XYZ file of C-alpha atoms in Angstrom:
733
model
C -73.155 -67.274 -15.533
C -71.792 -70.224 -13.596
C -68.118 -69.722 -12.738
C -66.202 -72.846 -13.748
C -62.554 -73.816 -13.323
C -62.065 -73.228 -17.050
C -63.470 -69.689 -16.839
C -61.226 -68.938 -13.861
C -58.187 -70.154 -15.824
C -59.186 -68.068 -18.852
C -59.065 -65.029 -16.562
C -55.453 -65.723 -15.630
C -56.268 -66.677 -12.054
C -54.826 -69.704 -10.283
C -57.054 -72.059 -8.234
C -55.440 -70.683 -5.068
C -56.194 -67.105 -6.109
C -59.797 -68.037 -6.820
C -60.117 -69.584 -3.366
C -58.857 -66.304 -1.904
C -61.555 -64.444 -3.861
C -64.206 -66.744 -2.386
C -62.842 -66.020 1.096
C -62.906 -62.236 0.536
C -66.456 -62.184 -0.841
C -67.863 -65.003 1.269
C -69.619 -66.258 -1.846
C -69.111 -67.073 -5.505
C -68.318 -63.946 -7.569
C -70.508 -62.704 -10.362
C -68.992 -62.735 -13.833
C -68.352 -58.983 -13.577
C -66.673 -59.414 -10.210
C -64.480 -62.193 -11.575
C -63.374 -59.836 -14.346
C -62.630 -57.120 -11.793
C -60.481 -59.432 -9.682
C -58.701 -60.842 -12.737
C -57.474 -57.471 -13.985
C -56.717 -56.036 -10.554
C -54.743 -59.152 -9.632
C -52.994 -59.451 -12.979
C -49.223 -59.162 -12.934
C -49.525 -55.884 -14.836
C -51.703 -54.211 -12.184
C -50.835 -55.952 -8.909
C -47.059 -56.536 -9.214
C -47.670 -59.827 -7.431
C -44.314 -61.341 -8.441
C -42.234 -58.199 -8.025
C -43.601 -56.264 -5.060
C -41.474 -57.950 -2.409
C -38.345 -57.068 -4.371
C -39.357 -53.517 -5.289
C -39.462 -52.685 -1.584
C -35.644 -52.708 -1.707
C -35.548 -49.499 -3.744
C -34.626 -46.270 -1.974
C -37.656 -44.007 -2.445
C -37.117 -41.148 -0.017
C -34.983 -38.027 -0.069
C -35.212 -34.312 0.642
C -36.106 -33.728 -3.006
C -38.928 -36.319 -3.098
C -42.470 -34.929 -2.937
C -44.286 -38.059 -4.112
C -42.990 -41.623 -3.849
C -44.108 -44.657 -5.895
C -47.795 -45.464 -5.561
C -49.321 -42.541 -7.410
C -49.621 -42.029 -11.159
C -46.072 -40.622 -11.284
C -43.214 -39.549 -9.029
C -42.555 -35.932 -8.117
C -39.329 -34.192 -7.086
C -38.735 -30.654 -5.861
C -36.382 -28.552 -8.001
C -36.676 -25.340 -5.983
C -38.304 -21.982 -6.698
C -41.713 -23.465 -5.931
C -41.478 -25.881 -8.904
C -41.538 -29.640 -9.155
C -40.873 -32.202 -11.865
C -43.374 -35.022 -12.383
C -42.076 -38.010 -14.331
C -42.590 -41.690 -15.019
C -41.759 -44.429 -17.522
C -44.142 -47.183 -18.655
C -44.017 -50.141 -21.035
C -46.314 -50.989 -23.920
C -44.409 -54.025 -25.152
C -47.015 -56.653 -25.933
C -49.457 -54.293 -27.697
C -46.623 -52.825 -29.786
C -45.509 -56.246 -30.990
C -49.069 -57.145 -32.012
C -49.990 -53.749 -33.510
C -46.882 -51.518 -33.594
C -48.460 -48.187 -34.536
C -51.355 -48.212 -32.076
C -49.364 -50.043 -29.414
C -46.671 -47.358 -29.386
C -49.123 -44.493 -29.832
C -51.318 -45.527 -26.923
C -48.214 -46.100 -24.816
C -47.367 -42.440 -25.339
C -50.956 -41.415 -24.631
C -51.040 -43.383 -21.394
C -47.818 -41.957 -20.008
C -48.945 -38.417 -20.887
C -52.147 -38.925 -18.881
C -50.124 -40.194 -15.917
C -48.383 -36.820 -15.877
C -51.198 -34.336 -16.427
C -53.430 -36.331 -14.062
C -51.232 -34.935 -11.300
C -51.703 -31.342 -12.381
C -48.460 -31.075 -14.371
C -48.089 -29.882 -17.934
C -46.054 -32.407 -19.937
C -42.910 -30.804 -21.365
C -40.894 -33.734 -22.740
C -41.147 -37.321 -23.963
C -38.411 -39.934 -24.242
C -38.517 -43.511 -25.472
C -36.376 -46.604 -25.000
C -36.870 -49.105 -27.818
C -35.556 -52.638 -28.373
C -36.044 -54.578 -31.605
C -34.910 -57.946 -32.914
C -31.965 -58.581 -35.201
C -31.848 -56.114 -38.121
C -32.201 -59.019 -40.572
C -35.218 -60.547 -38.837
C -38.237 -60.415 -41.198
C -40.427 -58.458 -38.761
C -37.844 -55.922 -37.529
C -38.335 -53.287 -40.218
C -42.111 -53.501 -40.025
C -42.079 -53.161 -36.244
C -39.508 -50.350 -36.268
C -41.471 -48.288 -38.793
C -44.757 -48.838 -36.979
C -43.447 -48.035 -33.508
C -41.575 -44.894 -34.563
C -44.589 -43.688 -36.538
C -46.881 -44.355 -33.570
C -44.681 -42.390 -31.173
C -44.378 -39.536 -33.651
C -48.051 -39.568 -34.555
C -49.185 -39.216 -30.965
C -46.483 -36.990 -29.485
C -46.357 -34.595 -32.430
C -50.132 -34.130 -32.463
C -50.089 -33.464 -28.723
C -47.433 -30.790 -29.151
C -45.055 -32.480 -26.690
C -41.422 -32.696 -27.868
C -39.805 -36.133 -27.979
C -36.305 -35.113 -26.938
C -34.334 -38.287 -26.308
C -34.165 -42.007 -25.830
C -32.381 -45.039 -27.222
C -32.803 -47.688 -29.926
C -31.057 -51.068 -29.821
C -31.220 -54.282 -31.821
C -30.565 -57.825 -30.672
C -31.890 -61.246 -31.620
C -33.145 -61.749 -28.044
C -35.971 -59.341 -28.966
C -36.997 -61.160 -32.157
C -40.202 -62.419 -30.522
C -40.780 -59.581 -28.057
C -39.882 -55.986 -28.777
C -39.742 -53.409 -26.004
C -41.449 -50.029 -26.202
C -40.844 -47.991 -23.052
C -42.141 -44.420 -22.957
C -41.124 -41.746 -20.449
C -42.812 -38.401 -19.868
C -41.658 -35.388 -17.864
C -43.971 -32.635 -16.644
C -43.682 -29.364 -14.754
C -45.962 -28.277 -11.912
C -46.078 -25.730 -9.128
C -45.522 -27.834 -6.045
C -48.556 -26.436 -4.224
C -50.840 -27.456 -7.118
C -50.311 -31.230 -7.172
C -53.315 -33.555 -7.510
C -53.547 -37.144 -6.238
C -55.747 -40.118 -7.138
C -57.824 -40.086 -3.961
C -61.596 -40.176 -3.575
C -62.997 -38.287 -0.581
C -66.172 -36.629 0.644
C -69.403 -38.564 1.071
C -71.884 -37.514 -1.592
C -69.263 -35.970 -3.897
C -69.908 -36.672 -7.584
C -67.675 -38.997 -9.590
C -67.134 -37.654 -13.106
C -66.286 -39.518 -16.300
C -64.684 -37.275 -18.953
C -63.007 -37.742 -22.318
C -63.739 -40.221 -25.093
C -66.630 -42.618 -25.243
C -66.107 -46.205 -24.119
C -65.805 -48.984 -26.694
C -64.771 -52.605 -26.711
C -61.099 -51.957 -27.487
C -58.489 -53.021 -24.973
C -60.679 -55.404 -22.975
C -58.340 -57.593 -20.924
C -55.337 -55.618 -22.139
C -53.827 -55.809 -18.636
C -54.306 -59.567 -18.626
C -52.700 -59.880 -22.066
C -49.696 -57.932 -20.756
C -49.373 -60.594 -18.042
C -48.937 -63.543 -20.391
C -46.294 -64.931 -22.723
C -46.585 -64.967 -26.510
C -47.245 -68.059 -28.591
C -48.505 -68.910 -32.081
C -51.885 -67.344 -31.290
C -50.479 -63.931 -30.363
C -51.621 -62.295 -33.592
C -55.209 -63.130 -32.629
C -54.854 -60.759 -29.665
C -54.842 -57.766 -32.006
C -58.398 -56.744 -30.939
C -57.141 -56.225 -27.349
C -54.839 -53.410 -28.501
C -56.368 -50.003 -27.850
C -56.773 -47.349 -30.523
C -55.550 -43.867 -29.670
C -56.745 -40.404 -30.686
C -54.136 -37.735 -29.865
C -56.416 -34.899 -30.906
C -58.946 -35.909 -28.262
C -56.146 -36.350 -25.737
C -54.930 -32.818 -26.439
C -58.417 -31.495 -25.680
C -58.610 -33.676 -22.590
C -55.275 -32.413 -21.301
C -56.182 -28.766 -21.745
C -59.621 -29.272 -20.212
C -58.199 -31.122 -17.190
C -55.503 -28.512 -16.609
C -58.139 -25.776 -16.826
C -60.306 -27.658 -14.350
C -57.359 -28.110 -11.991
C -56.779 -24.381 -11.902
C -60.103 -24.165 -10.042
C -60.834 -25.434 -6.550
C -63.316 -28.066 -7.673
C -61.207 -31.245 -7.947
C -60.904 -33.601 -4.965
C -59.013 -36.425 -6.694
C -58.333 -37.538 -10.249
C -57.166 -40.720 -11.943
C -56.365 -41.778 -15.497
C -58.438 -44.654 -16.854
C -55.463 -46.675 -18.064
C -54.920 -50.381 -17.492
C -58.210 -52.042 -16.477
C -60.115 -48.833 -17.250
C -63.028 -47.994 -14.973
C -62.188 -50.911 -12.691
C -58.722 -49.815 -11.700
C -59.459 -46.088 -11.455
C -62.559 -46.587 -9.284
C -61.093 -49.156 -6.906
C -57.742 -47.431 -6.447
C -59.309 -44.028 -5.751
C -61.701 -45.559 -3.251
C -58.929 -47.493 -1.535
C -56.644 -44.460 -1.164
C -59.467 -42.346 0.260
C -60.872 -45.084 2.531
C -64.303 -44.596 0.980
C -66.752 -46.454 -1.191
C -68.112 -45.536 -4.623
C -71.452 -46.303 -6.214
C -71.011 -46.513 -9.975
C -73.891 -46.342 -12.480
C -72.819 -47.867 -15.790
C -75.953 -46.586 -17.514
C -74.410 -43.108 -17.330
C -71.119 -44.089 -19.029
C -70.835 -42.535 -22.536
C -70.571 -45.422 -25.025
C -69.660 -45.530 -28.687
C -70.949 -49.067 -29.223
C -74.400 -50.483 -28.597
C -75.235 -53.277 -26.223
C -72.071 -53.148 -24.131
C -72.285 -55.456 -21.134
C -71.293 -54.444 -17.592
C -68.271 -56.724 -17.932
C -67.143 -54.886 -21.086
C -67.802 -51.457 -19.610
C -65.757 -52.171 -16.499
C -62.799 -53.774 -18.312
C -62.597 -51.684 -21.472
C -59.288 -49.857 -21.904
C -60.539 -47.303 -24.404
C -58.140 -44.401 -24.474
C -58.357 -40.701 -23.556
C -60.606 -41.094 -20.512
C -60.332 -39.755 -16.962
C -62.227 -40.307 -13.737
C -62.316 -37.678 -11.020
C -64.106 -36.791 -7.831
C -65.337 -33.216 -7.521
C -66.961 -31.075 -4.871
C -70.740 -31.257 -4.592
C -71.538 -27.770 -5.836
C -69.295 -27.915 -8.907
C -71.296 -29.948 -11.408
C -72.481 -27.073 -13.605
C -69.029 -25.472 -13.774
C -67.413 -28.786 -14.694
C -69.959 -29.557 -17.405
C -69.349 -26.123 -18.868
C -65.560 -26.645 -19.083
C -65.707 -30.037 -20.782
C -68.529 -29.084 -23.116
C -66.439 -26.088 -24.182
C -63.643 -28.500 -25.128
C -66.162 -30.715 -26.954
C -65.587 -33.705 -24.668
C -68.005 -36.181 -23.155
C -68.707 -35.465 -19.509
C -71.034 -37.351 -17.166
C -71.574 -37.943 -13.480
C -71.312 -41.743 -13.265
C -71.230 -42.205 -9.521
C -71.041 -40.874 -5.980
C -68.664 -41.241 -3.086
C -70.343 -43.198 -0.272
C -69.559 -44.370 3.240
C -67.745 -47.611 3.740
C -65.020 -49.168 1.625
C -67.051 -50.925 -1.052
C -67.502 -50.274 -4.750
C -70.982 -51.120 -6.007
C -71.589 -51.302 -9.740
C -75.118 -50.864 -11.101
C -76.434 -51.595 -14.579
C -80.054 -51.204 -15.641
C -81.104 -50.947 -12.017
C -79.332 -54.143 -10.958
C -76.243 -54.392 -8.748
C -73.869 -56.446 -10.910
C -70.829 -56.156 -8.659
C -70.198 -55.366 -5.012
C -66.555 -55.620 -4.021
C -64.471 -54.333 -1.098
C -61.764 -51.895 -2.173
C -58.946 -52.729 0.192
C -58.764 -56.510 -0.295
C -58.684 -56.066 -4.064
C -56.162 -53.244 -3.981
C -54.024 -54.463 -1.080
C -54.503 -58.218 -0.762
C -53.477 -59.265 -4.237
C -51.321 -62.371 -3.916
C -47.648 -61.659 -3.346
C -45.454 -64.406 -4.699
C -41.977 -65.057 -3.377
C -41.197 -67.088 -6.433
C -38.404 -69.678 -6.590
C -35.081 -68.404 -7.894
C -32.101 -70.148 -9.458
C -28.925 -68.756 -10.986
C -29.087 -69.347 -14.755
C -27.025 -72.255 -16.040
C -25.664 -70.217 -18.963
C -23.598 -68.031 -16.617
C -21.079 -70.821 -15.984
C -20.232 -70.739 -19.667
C -20.243 -66.975 -20.188
C -18.243 -66.210 -17.040
C -15.392 -68.543 -17.981
C -14.726 -66.825 -21.284
C -11.229 -65.450 -21.966
C -9.660 -63.593 -24.867
C -7.264 -66.426 -25.586
C -7.916 -67.455 -29.147
C -9.483 -64.099 -30.046
C -7.107 -62.562 -32.605
C -6.070 -58.930 -32.627
C -7.571 -56.912 -35.489
C -5.577 -56.557 -38.670
C -6.907 -53.010 -39.033
C -8.149 -51.004 -36.042
C -9.499 -48.362 -38.405
C -11.727 -50.947 -40.077
C -12.990 -52.138 -36.694
C -13.858 -48.543 -35.790
C -15.771 -48.156 -39.061
C -17.720 -51.348 -38.428
C -18.629 -50.199 -34.920
C -19.755 -46.782 -36.144
C -21.773 -48.611 -38.797
C -23.538 -50.831 -36.282
C -27.245 -49.904 -35.929
C -26.701 -49.932 -32.166
C -24.002 -47.234 -32.315
C -24.821 -45.358 -35.510
C -26.667 -42.038 -35.468
C -30.397 -42.437 -34.829
C -31.296 -39.252 -36.694
C -33.698 -41.238 -38.919
C -35.745 -41.873 -35.777
C -35.662 -38.497 -34.086
C -36.147 -36.439 -37.251
C -39.685 -37.931 -37.321
C -40.339 -36.498 -33.870
C -41.052 -32.842 -33.298
C -38.334 -32.354 -30.704
C -38.419 -28.547 -30.677
C -42.115 -27.804 -30.253
C -42.572 -25.492 -27.284
C -39.151 -23.903 -27.928
C -37.738 -25.234 -24.641
C -35.394 -27.897 -26.036
C -31.858 -26.600 -25.556
C -29.915 -29.804 -26.352
C -31.595 -31.805 -29.097
C -31.446 -35.607 -29.464
C -27.950 -36.850 -30.267
C -25.937 -35.843 -27.218
C -25.532 -37.685 -23.916
C -28.778 -36.283 -22.484
C -31.485 -33.907 -23.599
C -31.594 -30.526 -21.872
C -34.760 -28.451 -21.435
C -35.077 -24.857 -20.234
C -37.751 -23.983 -17.713
C -39.262 -20.732 -18.913
C -39.345 -17.900 -16.435
C -36.354 -19.266 -14.500
C -32.612 -19.732 -14.985
C -33.038 -23.440 -14.399
C -32.970 -26.357 -16.763
C -33.400 -30.102 -16.558
C -31.412 -32.900 -18.169
C -33.185 -36.174 -18.996
C -31.965 -39.544 -20.240
C -32.869 -43.232 -20.554
C -30.207 -45.925 -20.277
C -29.714 -49.668 -20.087
C -27.187 -52.100 -21.550
C -29.166 -55.342 -21.602
C -26.121 -57.359 -22.658
C -24.477 -56.421 -19.362
C -27.654 -57.432 -17.534
C -27.672 -60.807 -19.286
C -24.089 -61.479 -18.194
C -24.560 -60.172 -14.642
C -27.960 -58.683 -13.764
C -26.758 -57.078 -10.539
C -23.844 -55.283 -12.169
C -26.014 -54.529 -15.189
C -28.469 -52.714 -12.912
C -25.685 -50.778 -11.211
C -24.117 -49.863 -14.550
C -27.443 -48.623 -15.943
C -27.841 -46.197 -13.032
C -24.206 -45.107 -13.244
C -24.373 -44.455 -16.981
C -27.588 -42.483 -16.625
C -25.987 -40.335 -13.924
C -22.880 -39.883 -16.080
C -24.984 -38.759 -19.029
C -26.811 -36.234 -16.852
C -23.493 -34.911 -15.528
C -21.960 -34.699 -19.016
C -24.822 -32.396 -19.959
C -24.276 -30.135 -16.949
C -26.990 -31.536 -14.705
C -26.959 -32.708 -11.104
C -28.563 -36.197 -10.928
C -31.789 -35.986 -8.952
C -34.073 -39.038 -9.188
C -34.972 -42.156 -11.151
C -37.930 -43.829 -12.791
C -37.574 -47.320 -14.207
C -39.110 -49.804 -16.617
C -38.113 -53.343 -15.633
C -38.528 -55.649 -18.637
C -38.049 -59.388 -18.053
C -39.261 -62.811 -19.155
C -41.625 -65.191 -17.383
C -41.400 -64.754 -13.571
C -42.571 -68.335 -13.117
C -39.158 -69.398 -14.431
C -36.734 -69.468 -11.455
C -33.860 -68.255 -13.639
C -35.835 -65.209 -14.788
C -36.854 -64.440 -11.216
C -33.206 -64.620 -10.138
C -32.301 -62.146 -12.900
C -35.037 -59.810 -11.700
C -34.039 -59.948 -8.044
C -30.375 -59.355 -8.858
C -31.126 -56.423 -11.170
C -33.411 -54.774 -8.609
C -30.765 -55.074 -5.918
C -28.163 -53.629 -8.280
C -30.370 -50.661 -9.163
C -31.144 -50.092 -5.491
C -27.440 -50.059 -4.628
C -26.622 -47.695 -7.483
C -29.427 -45.305 -6.567
C -28.282 -45.163 -2.965
C -24.711 -44.392 -4.040
C -25.716 -41.615 -6.443
C -28.438 -40.158 -4.224
C -31.121 -40.719 -6.866
C -34.205 -42.295 -5.248
C -36.639 -44.299 -7.366
C -39.889 -42.315 -7.366
C -41.913 -44.143 -10.025
C -41.707 -47.003 -12.471
C -43.157 -50.082 -14.067
C -42.559 -53.835 -14.224
C -43.139 -55.727 -17.457
C -42.918 -59.514 -17.136
C -43.738 -62.293 -19.595
C -41.623 -60.815 -22.381
C -40.911 -64.140 -24.030
C -42.154 -66.287 -26.874
C -42.149 -70.084 -26.911
C -39.869 -70.181 -23.906
C -37.318 -67.745 -25.357
C -37.004 -64.744 -23.044
C -35.611 -61.330 -23.864
C -32.374 -60.205 -22.293
C -33.175 -58.709 -18.878
C -33.673 -55.019 -19.637
C -34.147 -52.821 -16.553
C -34.298 -49.438 -18.252
C -33.422 -46.407 -16.151
C -34.946 -42.986 -16.747
C -33.157 -40.226 -14.864
C -33.622 -36.512 -14.468
C -31.112 -33.942 -13.310
C -31.332 -30.238 -12.618
C -29.188 -27.396 -13.951
C -29.230 -24.392 -11.649
C -28.184 -22.246 -14.607
C -29.185 -23.388 -18.088
C -26.280 -21.438 -19.568
C -23.844 -24.042 -18.218
C -25.228 -26.924 -20.297
C -22.688 -28.952 -22.255
C -22.763 -31.218 -25.318
C -20.650 -34.185 -26.383
C -18.968 -32.828 -29.516
C -15.624 -31.049 -29.770
C -15.903 -27.318 -30.432
C -12.532 -25.961 -31.639
C -9.194 -27.082 -33.040
C -6.397 -26.782 -30.525
C -8.522 -27.678 -27.493
C -6.954 -30.156 -25.100
C -8.608 -33.602 -24.848
C -8.628 -35.168 -21.395
C -9.867 -38.505 -20.109
C -11.378 -38.451 -16.623
C -11.191 -42.016 -15.311
C -9.135 -45.065 -16.216
C -9.256 -47.892 -18.751
C -8.926 -51.460 -17.500
C -8.724 -54.858 -19.127
C -12.481 -55.279 -19.399
C -14.204 -56.597 -22.480
C -17.252 -58.553 -21.284
C -20.513 -57.682 -23.033
C -18.857 -55.153 -25.323
C -20.205 -54.158 -28.707
C -16.753 -54.994 -30.086
C -16.901 -58.579 -28.853
C -20.440 -59.065 -30.179
C -20.070 -57.321 -33.538
C -16.559 -58.389 -34.503
C -16.323 -61.808 -32.836
C -20.020 -62.718 -32.419
C -19.583 -63.478 -28.729
C -21.695 -62.398 -25.764
C -19.536 -63.429 -22.860
C -17.295 -62.349 -20.010
C -18.117 -60.165 -17.028
C -19.443 -56.643 -17.630
C -17.280 -53.705 -16.526
C -16.848 -53.243 -12.804
C -17.444 -50.022 -10.905
C -15.454 -48.544 -8.086
C -18.071 -46.231 -6.628
C -15.524 -43.858 -5.149
C -13.855 -43.463 -8.534
C -17.187 -43.086 -10.333
C -18.287 -40.333 -7.970
C -14.894 -38.635 -8.299
C -15.193 -38.596 -12.095
C -18.724 -37.208 -11.999
C -17.946 -34.563 -9.378
C -14.859 -33.403 -11.263
C -16.746 -33.159 -14.543
C -19.741 -31.335 -13.065
C -17.587 -28.838 -11.170
C -15.609 -28.119 -14.342
C -18.831 -27.596 -16.330
C -20.373 -25.245 -13.784
C -17.036 -23.435 -13.635
C -17.305 -22.769 -17.362
C -14.062 -24.545 -18.260
C -15.254 -27.412 -20.456
C -16.195 -27.119 -24.117
C -17.460 -30.703 -24.337
C -18.073 -33.755 -22.167
C -18.954 -37.235 -23.404
C -19.605 -40.458 -21.528
C -17.320 -43.250 -22.707
C -19.537 -46.326 -22.971
C -20.622 -48.601 -25.853
C -17.791 -49.011 -28.341
C -15.170 -47.797 -25.895
C -12.688 -44.961 -26.101
C -12.211 -45.072 -29.880
C -15.944 -44.703 -30.539
C -16.249 -41.919 -27.926
C -13.404 -40.035 -29.632
C -14.978 -40.526 -33.038
C -18.419 -39.398 -31.842
C -16.877 -36.297 -30.301
C -15.336 -35.500 -33.701
C -18.306 -36.231 -35.961
C -21.583 -35.714 -34.055
C -21.864 -31.951 -34.375
C -23.907 -30.675 -37.308
C -21.718 -27.604 -37.834
C -18.952 -29.711 -39.367
C -16.544 -32.432 -38.353
C -13.334 -31.955 -36.424
C -10.479 -34.354 -35.766
C -8.212 -35.436 -32.942
C -4.552 -36.302 -32.483
C -4.334 -38.812 -29.643
C -1.410 -40.464 -27.918
C -2.269 -43.320 -25.550
C 0.278 -44.565 -23.045
C -1.060 -47.893 -21.843
C 0.161 -51.488 -21.767
C -3.279 -53.025 -22.236
C -4.024 -55.285 -25.154
C -4.660 -52.769 -27.926
C -8.160 -53.835 -28.961
C -9.284 -53.638 -25.332
C -7.584 -50.260 -24.916
C -9.516 -48.878 -27.900
C -12.812 -50.773 -27.787
C -13.158 -52.052 -24.224
C -16.013 -50.515 -22.265
C -14.580 -49.759 -18.826
C -17.038 -47.689 -16.802
C -16.447 -44.419 -14.942
C -14.862 -42.571 -17.879
C -15.720 -39.177 -19.335
C -13.982 -37.637 -22.342
C -13.723 -33.836 -22.095
C -12.212 -30.998 -24.111
C -11.193 -27.526 -22.995
C -8.924 -24.595 -23.769
C -5.347 -25.097 -22.678
C -5.624 -22.084 -20.341
C -8.189 -23.949 -18.207
C -6.157 -27.152 -17.960
C -4.515 -26.229 -14.608
C -7.936 -25.552 -13.067
C -9.243 -28.924 -14.227
C -6.139 -30.667 -12.900
C -6.597 -28.981 -9.535
C -10.234 -30.074 -9.226
C -9.310 -33.613 -10.294
C -6.667 -33.754 -7.543
C -9.157 -32.492 -4.945
C -11.604 -35.275 -5.843
C -8.860 -37.881 -6.383
C -10.073 -38.329 -9.961
C -7.846 -40.155 -12.477
C -6.781 -37.632 -15.114
C -4.977 -38.184 -18.418
C -4.238 -35.700 -21.217
C -4.831 -37.663 -24.427
C -4.091 -35.094 -27.105
C -5.627 -32.187 -28.985
C -8.587 -31.448 -31.198
C -7.481 -31.116 -34.823
C -9.150 -30.339 -38.099
C -9.824 -33.383 -40.239
C -8.491 -36.767 -39.133
C -8.775 -39.041 -36.120
C -5.309 -40.310 -35.314
C -4.679 -42.644 -32.370
C -1.058 -43.727 -31.923
C -0.175 -45.692 -35.061
C -3.362 -47.733 -34.757
C -6.041 -45.474 -36.261
C -5.688 -42.791 -38.902
C -9.025 -42.037 -40.533
C -10.577 -39.017 -42.229
C -13.427 -37.894 -40.007
C -15.666 -36.901 -42.935
C -15.663 -40.535 -43.979
C -16.386 -41.690 -40.441
C -19.334 -39.304 -40.226
C -20.717 -40.596 -43.526
C -20.657 -44.160 -42.205
C -22.151 -43.139 -38.863
C -24.909 -40.986 -40.366
C -26.090 -43.454 -43.027
C -25.703 -46.865 -41.369
C -29.060 -46.917 -39.578
C -31.056 -46.330 -42.741
C -28.898 -48.653 -44.833
C -29.069 -51.577 -42.424
C -32.423 -51.273 -40.672
C -34.791 -48.959 -42.524
């Protein structure tokens, strides 16, 4: 086929990129080679607009065993164990086909984990949908939640946490970010590296079909009126096959036969073959006639670019072929030797005896264009930054405002979502969804891990740098509130079109904010994902750099939850409340304004609050700890009263503060944790707070049935729980 300018454009390549391909090959590419370059140099696979900025992330630390660049990041948690974790997006496919888009997103992130030799132990998801009244929101919500449940539940992996938010900025582009956490012995880690001349290259798992062809390219483009026609590019998942594949791969990895292994995810055979060859500084000869197919007449182009699910590629030792066939045949999975490792650094692709592609590994993997795209501060910031509360009236009833906030789908209980997930399978889930972070025990040890996902995209819209910092800080605070020591970060950076200078400025600012936050909290970024082009007809989503964080508990017995435990306990606020209202749920929900500056952070104060809280938890003094974030202090108090399933409690609170009263109650100042404890432990907590120079204020006591705050709020907590528990289903489902 003659390669024309139109064909090049259809493959998402610029004229300049095509000229670079001609220079690399020294000739015109074949049609198969053009397809290979197009997917490998897509935004989704090459990070060509983001790579120069991602280099700013801190990625090293004494706990880091594997930095970004592999299928997932790995951190050491002691006792010969390591945690493998990563977060990925499946935004575009989930908008086009919500069930399969979300399901295959879960399947892909699971493979990223067990590819490295780890057994997945937990899933989390961070979801963003359009306005609750938008005509597609309910359809998309039901499909995405069902897809996550359908795949994770069948795999037997508990979905233990996450977040769900609604905003009109996501009307045309929802976000589906999936995170997986796995456990591995640190001397049994596998990497995606091909080595050993003559070693066989195995294909295992499902047969290859035509689903998902150019899925990576689709993920690197904006939506328009023709987006629905892209439905055929969405892959179809089969969790039952993936379960077999996982068990077979883990059994294989317990032997000494595997040299390197890679998931066939984005770009399928193309990406897995070229990346393994590049990392091992070797070539691979690939015979497409040996690839198991489920459709007749598949072309070399289709075979190389298919993104059919539940497939793996691995390099094994020469004398292992019979043993490997036996394992995968036992698990009733397709298995075939489809290639060999060869000298040099070239991948050759054969089909029906003809060489249809011959491409060098390193230029494709390492010489993808890197764009230092133009950047410009968004014009809207001049308007949002100059906002003041003058003209915003004080509420007539603070109790009614609290009820409306608790009834917002963004703040209401998400039990409708998580009750569809099997979050207790495996019997390791100690803190179920609904507290600040999920907590998992690690069988055979005293240890546990805490895991969370966090991002306030409204903050990032108003100030991307501070939004990035605040996302890291809140994640760390949630880990600490659960009794964990923050350890490391994965991320999913969701933005609009990088060719728009304003979007690129948002991205750069958010990355620099995350990098600064991670350095302050000692949580290096060990894995992640960038998702650009999340916009439709020029309308971009709010910048949404989602943070996934893990922490370690040296003793699982010290874990803590957010709800009050007993009447008579003392309620203490660690941290201080300032006159900050920008980006708050209160301002958006009650006054329909998204404006102002997001809360600021004094890093010294933030660290003091977290250190005080964690030391008090490990000392066994605290009965509860809850991050004070969306909805402010009043919502945090209410959640602490009503979020336990054993029955509601109340609180009698006296606030001494000269702030404007709606800001005092509903402002979202950072660096605050609400804790409760027995009065006998109060002196110990005060002493630790003084040592760390942590602001400390006794607010009141836990009571039995009402939430009373000064003369401003006096509400029966049973009624508040009813609103909070039913709002999500009433307003969204």
